[in-house]
């Protein structure tokens, strides 16, 4: 009886999230129509497929983080857990992190593992986007900015390199941080058992970094495809275009007042693209990108739901 009630509650939450996503999609579609509509249906389909692939990469990377945290998840279970909770960010900012915690607990692994891996996902995202942002800084800021400022990208990139070169030392630092007296006791009680047995190798960190790099590459490719379909030549101003993408992604990711970064990302990307591509192409691009991303996320949710049938939670592994 209790299990049936929980399933009914979970189905209600999922339907509620889909309703919020439908509202967001309708508003973005209205913005797209106002901007001139889809630039090209064929290229839009290609970009959507690329976004779908990028989401699969992120879901499998989250699964790898969960396995490193001692929680064994089947691939199809992880795909469903990730895709269903990813939509939670349209309900409230960073909602996907809380969603990961709930999904982890439902699979019998405890909420802490899902919460920590969700935060790690966000940190990886911020590191990769800030690296792109700084590497293209002279191009998206404009003329008169020295090119050597692009070297500032070594700052966030250095964190990834350090994690690859010395994962043991990074873990030791995290364990010391978890035992810090200023960390609330209830947080320490949950983090210390999670971090104590954790063993991460260079190969683990390298695979994670490579996959997050692949995700960024796929999303930039889709962005360039849509921008080119809007009648521009994105490769001619590659630095400025990628910089606009990175700035918008970063600001949208940290905008706590805008669920899913809606409006913040589009506005900042359009503002930076306008001097390069013109206002019309910029508006069409940002509206199209958001619509295609939402379509790809909902499509992945549907695929994951079909694949999930017949699966059962896997007991925690230490």
Short mmCIF file of N, CA and C in Angstrom, two decimals, residues 179-255:
data_model
loop_
_atom_site.label_atom_id
_atom_site.label_comp_id
_atom_site.label_asym_id
_atom_site.label_seq_id
_atom_site.Cartn_x
_atom_site.Cartn_y
_atom_site.Cartn_z
N UNK A 179 35.48 17.65 8.06
CA UNK A 179 35.65 17.58 9.52
C UNK A 179 35.82 18.96 10.16
N UNK A 180 35.77 20.00 9.35
CA UNK A 180 35.96 21.36 9.86
C UNK A 180 34.85 21.69 10.85
N UNK A 181 35.23 22.28 11.97
CA UNK A 181 34.27 22.53 13.05
C UNK A 181 33.15 23.47 12.64
N UNK A 182 33.41 24.36 11.69
CA UNK A 182 32.37 25.29 11.28
C UNK A 182 31.33 24.66 10.35
N UNK A 183 31.62 23.48 9.88
CA UNK A 183 30.62 22.74 9.10
C UNK A 183 29.60 22.19 10.07
N UNK A 184 28.29 22.42 9.84
CA UNK A 184 27.27 21.92 10.77
C UNK A 184 27.41 20.43 11.06
N UNK A 185 27.12 20.05 12.31
CA UNK A 185 27.34 18.67 12.73
C UNK A 185 26.56 17.68 11.88
N UNK A 186 25.29 18.01 11.55
CA UNK A 186 24.50 17.05 10.78
C UNK A 186 25.07 16.84 9.38
N UNK A 187 25.78 17.88 8.85
CA UNK A 187 26.45 17.73 7.56
C UNK A 187 27.67 16.83 7.71
N UNK A 188 28.44 17.04 8.78
CA UNK A 188 29.63 16.22 9.01
C UNK A 188 29.26 14.76 9.18
N UNK A 189 28.16 14.49 9.89
CA UNK A 189 27.75 13.11 10.13
C UNK A 189 27.41 12.39 8.83
N UNK A 190 26.98 13.14 7.83
CA UNK A 190 26.61 12.52 6.57
C UNK A 190 27.79 12.46 5.60
N UNK A 191 28.62 13.49 5.60
CA UNK A 191 29.71 13.56 4.64
C UNK A 191 30.87 12.64 5.00
N UNK A 192 31.22 12.59 6.28
CA UNK A 192 32.39 11.80 6.67
C UNK A 192 32.26 10.32 6.29
N UNK A 193 31.11 9.65 6.56
CA UNK A 193 30.99 8.24 6.13
C UNK A 193 31.03 8.08 4.61
N UNK A 194 30.62 9.12 3.89
CA UNK A 194 30.64 9.04 2.43
C UNK A 194 32.05 9.20 1.88
N UNK A 195 32.82 10.10 2.49
CA UNK A 195 34.16 10.40 1.97
C UNK A 195 35.22 9.43 2.48
N UNK A 196 35.00 8.86 3.67
CA UNK A 196 36.04 8.02 4.29
C UNK A 196 36.49 6.87 3.40
N UNK A 197 35.56 6.05 2.84
CA UNK A 197 36.03 4.91 2.05
C UNK A 197 36.27 5.24 0.57
N UNK A 198 36.07 6.50 0.21
CA UNK A 198 36.13 6.87 -1.21
C UNK A 198 37.56 6.78 -1.74
N UNK A 199 37.70 6.11 -2.87
CA UNK A 199 38.99 6.00 -3.56
C UNK A 199 38.79 6.41 -5.02
N UNK A 200 39.49 7.45 -5.42
CA UNK A 200 39.36 7.96 -6.79
C UNK A 200 40.73 7.94 -7.44
N UNK A 201 40.84 7.34 -8.59
CA UNK A 201 42.11 7.25 -9.30
C UNK A 201 42.23 8.34 -10.35
N UNK A 202 43.42 8.45 -10.90
CA UNK A 202 43.62 9.41 -11.98
C UNK A 202 42.74 9.09 -13.18
N UNK A 203 42.59 7.79 -13.43
CA UNK A 203 41.75 7.38 -14.55
C UNK A 203 40.31 7.83 -14.34
N UNK A 204 39.80 7.71 -13.11
CA UNK A 204 38.43 8.14 -12.82
C UNK A 204 38.25 9.62 -13.14
N UNK A 205 39.16 10.45 -12.64
CA UNK A 205 39.04 11.88 -12.85
C UNK A 205 39.23 12.24 -14.32
N UNK A 206 40.14 11.55 -15.00
CA UNK A 206 40.37 11.81 -16.42
C UNK A 206 39.13 11.50 -17.24
N UNK A 207 38.48 10.36 -16.93
CA UNK A 207 37.25 10.00 -17.66
C UNK A 207 36.16 11.03 -17.41
N UNK A 208 35.99 11.45 -16.16
CA UNK A 208 34.99 12.46 -15.85
C UNK A 208 35.26 13.76 -16.60
N UNK A 209 36.51 14.21 -16.56
CA UNK A 209 36.86 15.46 -17.24
C UNK A 209 36.65 15.35 -18.75
N UNK A 210 37.03 14.22 -19.32
CA UNK A 210 36.87 14.03 -20.76
C UNK A 210 35.40 14.04 -21.15
N UNK A 211 34.56 13.42 -20.36
CA UNK A 211 33.13 13.39 -20.68
C UNK A 211 32.51 14.77 -20.55
N UNK A 212 32.89 15.51 -19.51
CA UNK A 212 32.34 16.87 -19.40
C UNK A 212 32.85 17.75 -20.53
N UNK A 213 34.10 17.52 -20.96
CA UNK A 213 34.60 18.24 -22.13
C UNK A 213 33.83 17.88 -23.39
N UNK A 214 33.49 16.58 -23.53
CA UNK A 214 32.69 16.14 -24.68
C UNK A 214 31.32 16.79 -24.66
N UNK A 215 30.72 16.86 -23.48
CA UNK A 215 29.41 17.51 -23.36
C UNK A 215 29.48 18.96 -23.84
N UNK A 216 30.50 19.69 -23.38
CA UNK A 216 30.65 21.09 -23.81
C UNK A 216 30.85 21.17 -25.32
N UNK A 217 31.68 20.28 -25.86
CA UNK A 217 31.92 20.29 -27.30
C UNK A 217 30.65 20.04 -28.10
N UNK A 218 29.82 19.09 -27.65
CA UNK A 218 28.57 18.78 -28.34
C UNK A 218 27.62 19.98 -28.29
N UNK A 219 27.52 20.62 -27.16
CA UNK A 219 26.59 21.73 -27.03
C UNK A 219 27.05 22.94 -27.84
N UNK A 220 28.34 23.17 -27.87
CA UNK A 220 28.85 24.28 -28.70
C UNK A 220 28.60 23.97 -30.18
N UNK A 221 28.78 22.72 -30.57
CA UNK A 221 28.52 22.32 -31.96
C UNK A 221 27.07 22.60 -32.34
N UNK A 222 26.12 22.20 -31.47
CA UNK A 222 24.70 22.45 -31.73
C UNK A 222 24.44 23.95 -31.80
N UNK A 223 25.07 24.71 -30.94
CA UNK A 223 24.91 26.17 -30.93
C UNK A 223 25.39 26.76 -32.25
N UNK A 224 26.53 26.31 -32.72
CA UNK A 224 27.07 26.81 -33.99
C UNK A 224 26.17 26.42 -35.17
N UNK A 225 25.61 25.22 -35.12
CA UNK A 225 24.72 24.76 -36.19
C UNK A 225 23.48 25.65 -36.28
N UNK A 226 22.86 25.93 -35.15
CA UNK A 226 21.67 26.78 -35.14
C UNK A 226 22.01 28.20 -35.58
N UNK A 227 23.14 28.69 -35.11
CA UNK A 227 23.55 30.04 -35.48
C UNK A 227 23.83 30.14 -36.98
N UNK A 228 24.46 29.10 -37.54
CA UNK A 228 24.70 29.08 -38.97
C UNK A 228 23.41 28.98 -39.76
N UNK A 229 22.43 28.19 -39.26
CA UNK A 229 21.15 28.07 -39.94
C UNK A 229 20.37 29.37 -39.93
N UNK A 230 20.70 30.25 -38.98
CA UNK A 230 20.03 31.56 -38.91
C UNK A 230 20.59 32.55 -39.92
N UNK A 231 21.53 32.10 -40.75
CA UNK A 231 22.05 32.94 -41.82
C UNK A 231 23.33 33.67 -41.49
N UNK A 232 24.07 33.17 -40.51
CA UNK A 232 25.33 33.82 -40.13
C UNK A 232 26.51 32.90 -40.48
N UNK A 233 27.69 33.41 -40.24
CA UNK A 233 28.92 32.64 -40.43
C UNK A 233 29.64 32.55 -39.08
N UNK A 234 29.21 31.62 -38.22
CA UNK A 234 29.74 31.57 -36.85
C UNK A 234 31.23 31.30 -36.76
N UNK A 235 31.78 30.54 -37.70
CA UNK A 235 33.21 30.23 -37.63
C UNK A 235 34.07 31.45 -37.92
N UNK A 236 33.51 32.44 -38.61
CA UNK A 236 34.28 33.67 -38.91
C UNK A 236 34.56 34.46 -37.64
N UNK A 237 33.69 34.34 -36.64
CA UNK A 237 33.87 35.03 -35.36
C UNK A 237 33.78 34.00 -34.23
N UNK A 238 34.56 32.94 -34.38
CA UNK A 238 34.46 31.78 -33.48
C UNK A 238 34.67 32.19 -32.02
N UNK A 239 35.69 32.97 -31.73
CA UNK A 239 35.99 33.35 -30.36
C UNK A 239 34.85 34.12 -29.71
N UNK A 240 34.29 35.09 -30.43
CA UNK A 240 33.18 35.89 -29.89
C UNK A 240 31.93 35.04 -29.70
N UNK A 241 31.67 34.14 -30.65
CA UNK A 241 30.48 33.29 -30.57
C UNK A 241 30.57 32.32 -29.40
N UNK A 242 31.70 31.64 -29.26
CA UNK A 242 31.88 30.69 -28.15
C UNK A 242 31.88 31.44 -26.82
N UNK A 243 32.46 32.64 -26.83
CA UNK A 243 32.45 33.45 -25.62
C UNK A 243 31.04 33.82 -25.19
N UNK A 244 30.20 34.19 -26.17
CA UNK A 244 28.80 34.51 -25.86
C UNK A 244 28.08 33.30 -25.28
N UNK A 245 28.34 32.14 -25.88
CA UNK A 245 27.74 30.91 -25.37
C UNK A 245 28.19 30.65 -23.93
N UNK A 246 29.48 30.79 -23.66
CA UNK A 246 30.02 30.49 -22.33
C UNK A 246 29.49 31.46 -21.28
N UNK A 247 29.45 32.74 -21.62
CA UNK A 247 28.94 33.74 -20.66
C UNK A 247 27.48 33.45 -20.33
N UNK A 248 26.68 33.19 -21.38
CA UNK A 248 25.27 32.91 -21.14
C UNK A 248 25.06 31.65 -20.30
N UNK A 249 25.83 30.60 -20.59
CA UNK A 249 25.70 29.35 -19.84
C UNK A 249 26.09 29.55 -18.38
N UNK A 250 27.17 30.29 -18.15
CA UNK A 250 27.65 30.52 -16.78
C UNK A 250 26.64 31.34 -15.99
N UNK A 251 26.18 32.44 -16.56
CA UNK A 251 25.24 33.30 -15.84
C UNK A 251 23.91 32.58 -15.62
N UNK A 252 23.46 31.83 -16.62
CA UNK A 252 22.23 31.07 -16.45
C UNK A 252 22.35 30.00 -15.39
N UNK A 253 23.55 29.42 -15.25
CA UNK A 253 23.76 28.37 -14.27
C UNK A 253 23.79 28.86 -12.84
N UNK A 254 24.16 30.13 -12.62
CA UNK A 254 24.26 30.66 -11.25
C UNK A 254 23.14 31.63 -10.91
N UNK A 255 22.20 31.85 -11.85
CA UNK A 255 21.10 32.80 -11.61
C UNK A 255 20.06 32.13 -10.71
#
